PDB file of C-alpha atoms in Angstrom:
ATOM      1  CA  MET A   1      83.038  95.866 103.300  1.00 80.00           C
ATOM      2  CA  LYS A   2      81.100  93.419 101.020  1.00 88.00           C
ATOM      3  CA  PHE A   3      81.268  94.091  97.369  1.00 91.00           C
ATOM      4  CA  ASP A   4      79.034  92.001  94.733  1.00 95.00           C
ATOM      5  CA  GLU A   5      79.661  91.863  91.120  1.00 96.00           C
ATOM      6  CA  ILE A   6      78.527  95.159  90.433  1.00 97.00           C
ATOM      7  CA  ASP A   7      79.849  96.840  93.167  1.00 96.00           C
ATOM      8  CA  GLU A   8      83.394  95.364  91.499  1.00 96.00           C
ATOM      9  CA  LYS A   9      82.855  96.296  88.080  1.00 97.00           C
ATOM     10  CA  LEU A  10      82.201  99.666  89.150  1.00 97.00           C
ATOM     11  CA  LEU A  11      85.120 100.254  90.841  1.00 97.00           C
ATOM     12  CA  GLY A  12      87.255  98.560  88.473  1.00 96.00           C
ATOM     13  CA  LEU A  13      85.499 100.843  85.566  1.00 97.00           C
ATOM     14  CA  LEU A  14      86.351 104.099  88.233  1.00 97.00           C
ATOM     15  CA  GLN A  15      89.504 103.504  88.161  1.00 96.00           C
ATOM     16  CA  THR A  16      90.694 103.004  85.214  1.00 94.00           C
ATOM     17  CA  ASP A  17      88.600 106.222  84.174  1.00 95.00           C
ATOM     18  CA  CYS A  18      86.984 108.361  87.067  1.00 95.00           C
ATOM     19  CA  LYS A  19      86.057 111.619  84.369  1.00 95.00           C
ATOM     20  CA  LYS A  20      82.869 109.350  82.841  1.00 96.00           C
ATOM     21  CA  THR A  21      79.808 110.491  83.320  1.00 97.00           C
ATOM     22  CA  THR A  22      77.612 108.469  85.469  1.00 97.00           C
ATOM     23  CA  LYS A  23      75.003 107.436  82.620  1.00 97.00           C
ATOM     24  CA  GLU A  24      78.148 106.105  80.742  1.00 97.00           C
ATOM     25  CA  TYR A  25      78.336 103.754  84.000  1.00 97.00           C
ATOM     26  CA  ALA A  26      75.037 102.984  84.060  1.00 98.00           C
ATOM     27  CA  ASP A  27      75.037 102.076  80.405  1.00 97.00           C
ATOM     28  CA  THR A  28      78.342  99.555  80.562  1.00 97.00           C
ATOM     29  CA  LEU A  29      76.573  98.282  83.661  1.00 97.00           C
ATOM     30  CA  GLY A  30      72.719  97.734  82.369  1.00 97.00           C
ATOM     31  CA  LEU A  31      72.106  99.877  85.324  1.00 97.00           C
ATOM     32  CA  SER A  32      69.847 102.518  86.113  1.00 97.00           C
ATOM     33  CA  THR A  33      72.033 106.297  86.516  1.00 97.00           C
ATOM     34  CA  THR A  34      70.536 106.528  90.115  1.00 98.00           C
ATOM     35  CA  ALA A  35      71.576 103.250  91.103  1.00 97.00           C
ATOM     36  CA  VAL A  36      74.961 103.594  89.632  1.00 98.00           C
ATOM     37  CA  TYR A  37      75.360 107.196  91.477  1.00 98.00           C
ATOM     38  CA  GLU A  38      73.858 105.478  94.712  1.00 97.00           C
ATOM     39  CA  ARG A  39      76.128 102.881  94.746  1.00 97.00           C
ATOM     40  CA  ILE A  40      79.407 105.706  94.091  1.00 97.00           C
ATOM     41  CA  LYS A  41      77.785 107.576  97.089  1.00 97.00           C
ATOM     42  CA  ARG A  42      77.873 104.663  98.966  1.00 96.00           C
ATOM     43  CA  LEU A  43      81.360 103.716  98.499  1.00 97.00           C
ATOM     44  CA  GLU A  44      82.772 106.786  99.365  1.00 97.00           C
ATOM     45  CA  ARG A  45      80.984 106.818 102.389  1.00 97.00           C
ATOM     46  CA  ALA A  46      81.960 103.703 103.084  1.00 96.00           C
ATOM     47  CA  LYS A  47      85.323 105.211 102.404  1.00 97.00           C
ATOM     48  CA  VAL A  48      86.237 102.730  99.376  1.00 97.00           C
ATOM     49  CA  ILE A  49      86.857 105.202  97.516  1.00 97.00           C
ATOM     50  CA  THR A  50      88.979 107.915  99.567  1.00 96.00           C
ATOM     51  CA  SER A  51      89.923 110.569  96.875  1.00 96.00           C
ATOM     52  CA  TYR A  52      89.617 111.139  92.776  1.00 95.00           C
ATOM     53  CA  VAL A  53      92.901 112.603  91.206  1.00 94.00           C
ATOM     54  CA  ALA A  54      94.745 113.556  88.038  1.00 94.00           C
ATOM     55  CA  LEU A  55      97.369 111.300  87.141  1.00 94.00           C
ATOM     56  CA  ILE A  56     100.692 112.934  85.555  1.00 95.00           C
ATOM     57  CA  ASP A  57     103.242 112.171  83.530  1.00 96.00           C
ATOM     58  CA  ARG A  58     106.267 112.376  85.240  1.00 96.00           C
ATOM     59  CA  PHE A  59     108.396 112.805  81.666  1.00 96.00           C
ATOM     60  CA  THR A  60     106.236 115.443  81.335  1.00 97.00           C
ATOM     61  CA  VAL A  61     106.635 117.524  83.965  1.00 97.00           C
ATOM     62  CA  ASP A  62     110.518 116.866  83.945  1.00 97.00           C
ATOM     63  CA  LYS A  63     110.275 114.403  86.932  1.00 97.00           C
ATOM     64  CA  GLY A  64     111.402 111.403  85.403  1.00 97.00           C
ATOM     65  CA  PHE A  65     114.262 110.289  87.564  1.00 98.00           C
ATOM     66  CA  THR A  66     112.780 107.584  89.758  1.00 98.00           C
ATOM     67  CA  ALA A  67     115.112 106.537  92.673  1.00 98.00           C
ATOM     68  CA  PHE A  68     114.346 104.266  95.650  1.00 98.00           C
ATOM     69  CA  CYS A  69     116.145 104.498  98.719  1.00 98.00           C
ATOM     70  CA  HIS A  70     116.143 102.620 101.831  1.00 98.00           C
ATOM     71  CA  VAL A  71     116.822 104.459 105.441  1.00 98.00           C
ATOM     72  CA  LYS A  72     117.836 102.979 108.485  1.00 97.00           C
ATOM     73  CA  LEU A  73     117.534 104.510 111.673  1.00 97.00           C
ATOM     74  CA  VAL A  74     120.476 105.174 114.494  1.00 96.00           C
ATOM     75  CA  GLN A  75     117.675 103.840 117.135  1.00 93.00           C
ATOM     76  CA  HIS A  76     113.664 102.148 116.033  1.00 89.00           C
ATOM     77  CA  THR A  77     112.432 104.755 119.209  1.00 93.00           C
ATOM     78  CA  ARG A  78     108.681 105.802 119.023  1.00 95.00           C
ATOM     79  CA  ASP A  79     110.400 109.645 119.169  1.00 96.00           C
ATOM     80  CA  ASN A  80     112.856 108.624 116.243  1.00 96.00           C
ATOM     81  CA  ILE A  81     109.661 106.949 114.355  1.00 97.00           C
ATOM     82  CA  ARG A  82     107.753 110.168 114.415  1.00 97.00           C
ATOM     83  CA  HIS A  83     109.624 112.719 113.810  1.00 97.00           C
ATOM     84  CA  PHE A  84     111.435 110.936 110.831  1.00 97.00           C
ATOM     85  CA  GLU A  85     107.567 110.282 108.967  1.00 98.00           C
ATOM     86  CA  ARG A  86     106.970 113.948 110.084  1.00 98.00           C
ATOM     87  CA  GLU A  87     109.118 115.448 108.337  1.00 98.00           C
ATOM     88  CA  ILE A  88     109.024 113.176 105.295  1.00 98.00           C
ATOM     89  CA  GLY A  89     105.771 114.109 105.269  1.00 97.00           C
ATOM     90  CA  LYS A  90     106.974 117.409 104.076  1.00 98.00           C
ATOM     91  CA  LEU A  91     109.194 116.237 101.181  1.00 98.00           C
ATOM     92  CA  ASN A  92     107.748 117.008  97.724  1.00 97.00           C
ATOM     93  CA  GLU A  93     109.888 114.579  95.980  1.00 98.00           C
ATOM     94  CA  VAL A  94     109.440 111.212  98.411  1.00 98.00           C
ATOM     95  CA  VAL A  95     106.049 110.239  96.399  1.00 98.00           C
ATOM     96  CA  GLU A  96     105.371 106.565  98.752  1.00 98.00           C
ATOM     97  CA  CYS A  97     107.014 106.286 102.003  1.00 98.00           C
ATOM     98  CA  HIS A  98     106.740 102.255 103.901  1.00 98.00           C
ATOM     99  CA  HIS A  99     107.589 101.477 106.879  1.00 97.00           C
ATOM    100  CA  LEU A 100     109.299  98.249 106.577  1.00 97.00           C
ATOM    101  CA  SER A 101     110.203  95.079 108.656  1.00 96.00           C
ATOM    102  CA  GLY A 102     113.702  94.084 107.885  1.00 94.00           C
ATOM    103  CA  ASP A 103     117.111  95.384 107.658  1.00 94.00           C
ATOM    104  CA  PHE A 104     115.711  98.793 106.839  1.00 97.00           C
ATOM    105  CA  ASP A 105     113.462 100.616 108.803  1.00 97.00           C
ATOM    106  CA  TYR A 106     111.580 102.444 105.400  1.00 98.00           C
ATOM    107  CA  ILE A 107     111.934 102.581 101.591  1.00 98.00           C
ATOM    108  CA  LEU A 108     111.352 105.652 100.039  1.00 98.00           C
ATOM    109  CA  LYS A 109     109.756 106.436  96.255  1.00 98.00           C
ATOM    110  CA  ILE A 110     111.259 109.560  95.518  1.00 98.00           C
ATOM    111  CA  HIS A 111     110.820 111.750  91.840  1.00 98.00           C
ATOM    112  CA  VAL A 112     113.930 114.557  90.794  1.00 98.00           C
ATOM    113  CA  ARG A 113     114.889 115.512  87.694  1.00 98.00           C
ATOM    114  CA  ASP A 114     118.046 113.846  87.673  1.00 98.00           C
ATOM    115  CA  MET A 115     121.222 112.389  89.216  1.00 98.00           C
ATOM    116  CA  GLU A 116     122.669 116.127  90.126  1.00 98.00           C
ATOM    117  CA  ASP A 117     118.754 116.697  91.721  1.00 98.00           C
ATOM    118  CA  TYR A 118     118.777 113.761  93.326  1.00 98.00           C
ATOM    119  CA  ARG A 119     122.142 114.590  94.750  1.00 98.00           C
ATOM    120  CA  ASN A 120     121.155 117.871  95.944  1.00 98.00           C
ATOM    121  CA  PHE A 121     117.748 116.347  97.495  1.00 98.00           C
ATOM    122  CA  MET A 122     120.310 113.897  99.496  1.00 97.00           C
ATOM    123  CA  VAL A 123     122.278 116.073 100.547  1.00 96.00           C
ATOM    124  CA  SER A 124     120.373 119.516 101.696  1.00 97.00           C
ATOM    125  CA  LYS A 125     116.576 117.573 102.629  1.00 98.00           C
ATOM    126  CA  LEU A 126     117.055 114.347 103.063  1.00 97.00           C
ATOM    127  CA  THR A 127     120.230 113.589 105.411  1.00 94.00           C
ATOM    128  CA  ALA A 128     119.257 117.094 107.326  1.00 95.00           C
ATOM    129  CA  ILE A 129     116.701 115.131 108.854  1.00 97.00           C
ATOM    130  CA  PRO A 130     117.687 113.755 112.583  1.00 94.00           C
ATOM    131  CA  HIS A 131     118.343 109.930 113.690  1.00 95.00           C
ATOM    132  CA  ILE A 132     118.928 108.573 110.074  1.00 97.00           C
ATOM    133  CA  GLY A 133     121.785 106.026 110.304  1.00 96.00           C
ATOM    134  CA  SER A 134     122.553 104.730 107.057  1.00 96.00           C
ATOM    135  CA  THR A 135     120.850 105.008 103.109  1.00 97.00           C
ATOM    136  CA  GLN A 136     120.644 102.997 100.359  1.00 97.00           C
ATOM    137  CA  SER A 137     119.789 103.850  97.048  1.00 98.00           C
ATOM    138  CA  SER A 138     118.567 102.333  93.740  1.00 98.00           C
ATOM    139  CA  PHE A 139     117.920 103.848  90.451  1.00 98.00           C
ATOM    140  CA  THR A 140     115.294 102.936  88.359  1.00 97.00           C
ATOM    141  CA  ILE A 141     116.172 101.924  84.602  1.00 97.00           C
ATOM    142  CA  LYS A 142     113.027 101.089  82.819  1.00 96.00           C
ATOM    143  CA  GLU A 143     109.714 100.656  85.111  1.00 96.00           C
ATOM    144  CA  VAL A 144     108.621  97.716  83.782  1.00 97.00           C
ATOM    145  CA  LYS A 145     104.873  98.170  85.325  1.00 96.00           C
ATOM    146  CA  HIS A 146     103.052 101.000  86.750  1.00 94.00           C
ATOM    147  CA  SER A 147      99.423 100.524  87.998  1.00 93.00           C
ATOM    148  CA  THR A 148      97.491 102.563  90.377  1.00 93.00           C
ATOM    149  CA  VAL A 149      94.318  99.862  90.334  1.00 93.00           C
ATOM    150  CA  ILE A 150      93.682  98.100  93.071  1.00 93.00           C
ATOM    151  CA  PRO A 151      92.827  94.444  92.391  1.00 91.00           C
ATOM    152  CA  LEU A 152      89.699  93.248  93.828  1.00 89.00           C
TER     153      LEU A 152
END
């Protein structure tokens, strides 16, 4: 889908704060409320905008420990991949899962309370999934940049 300059500005505004009113966006963009409303609806219909969410401060909800876990399956078969991905989708602690090229098959981003909570997650949930050959974990010392904005 092609975006004009106004679409790009509107998407930037929505990604920064989607709780403003259509009138506020219209005033910022120098458009009518109806024009902005129609643009937003067009972007939603085209699946450019897929959802609206509230971003939660993970420290406030006691999930400030972030781990990245590389996972290698014993064998990279279609059934093993499907089963692993289905099971990972059920684990609330896993906030991101990416299928990778290279030495490992997946990388998981995991938010838990602390190291003990992470160990419990590994022992009782992650390693309970069949066909995992090995894992390697890294832990965040300091989050230097975090953004939910997709650059246009």
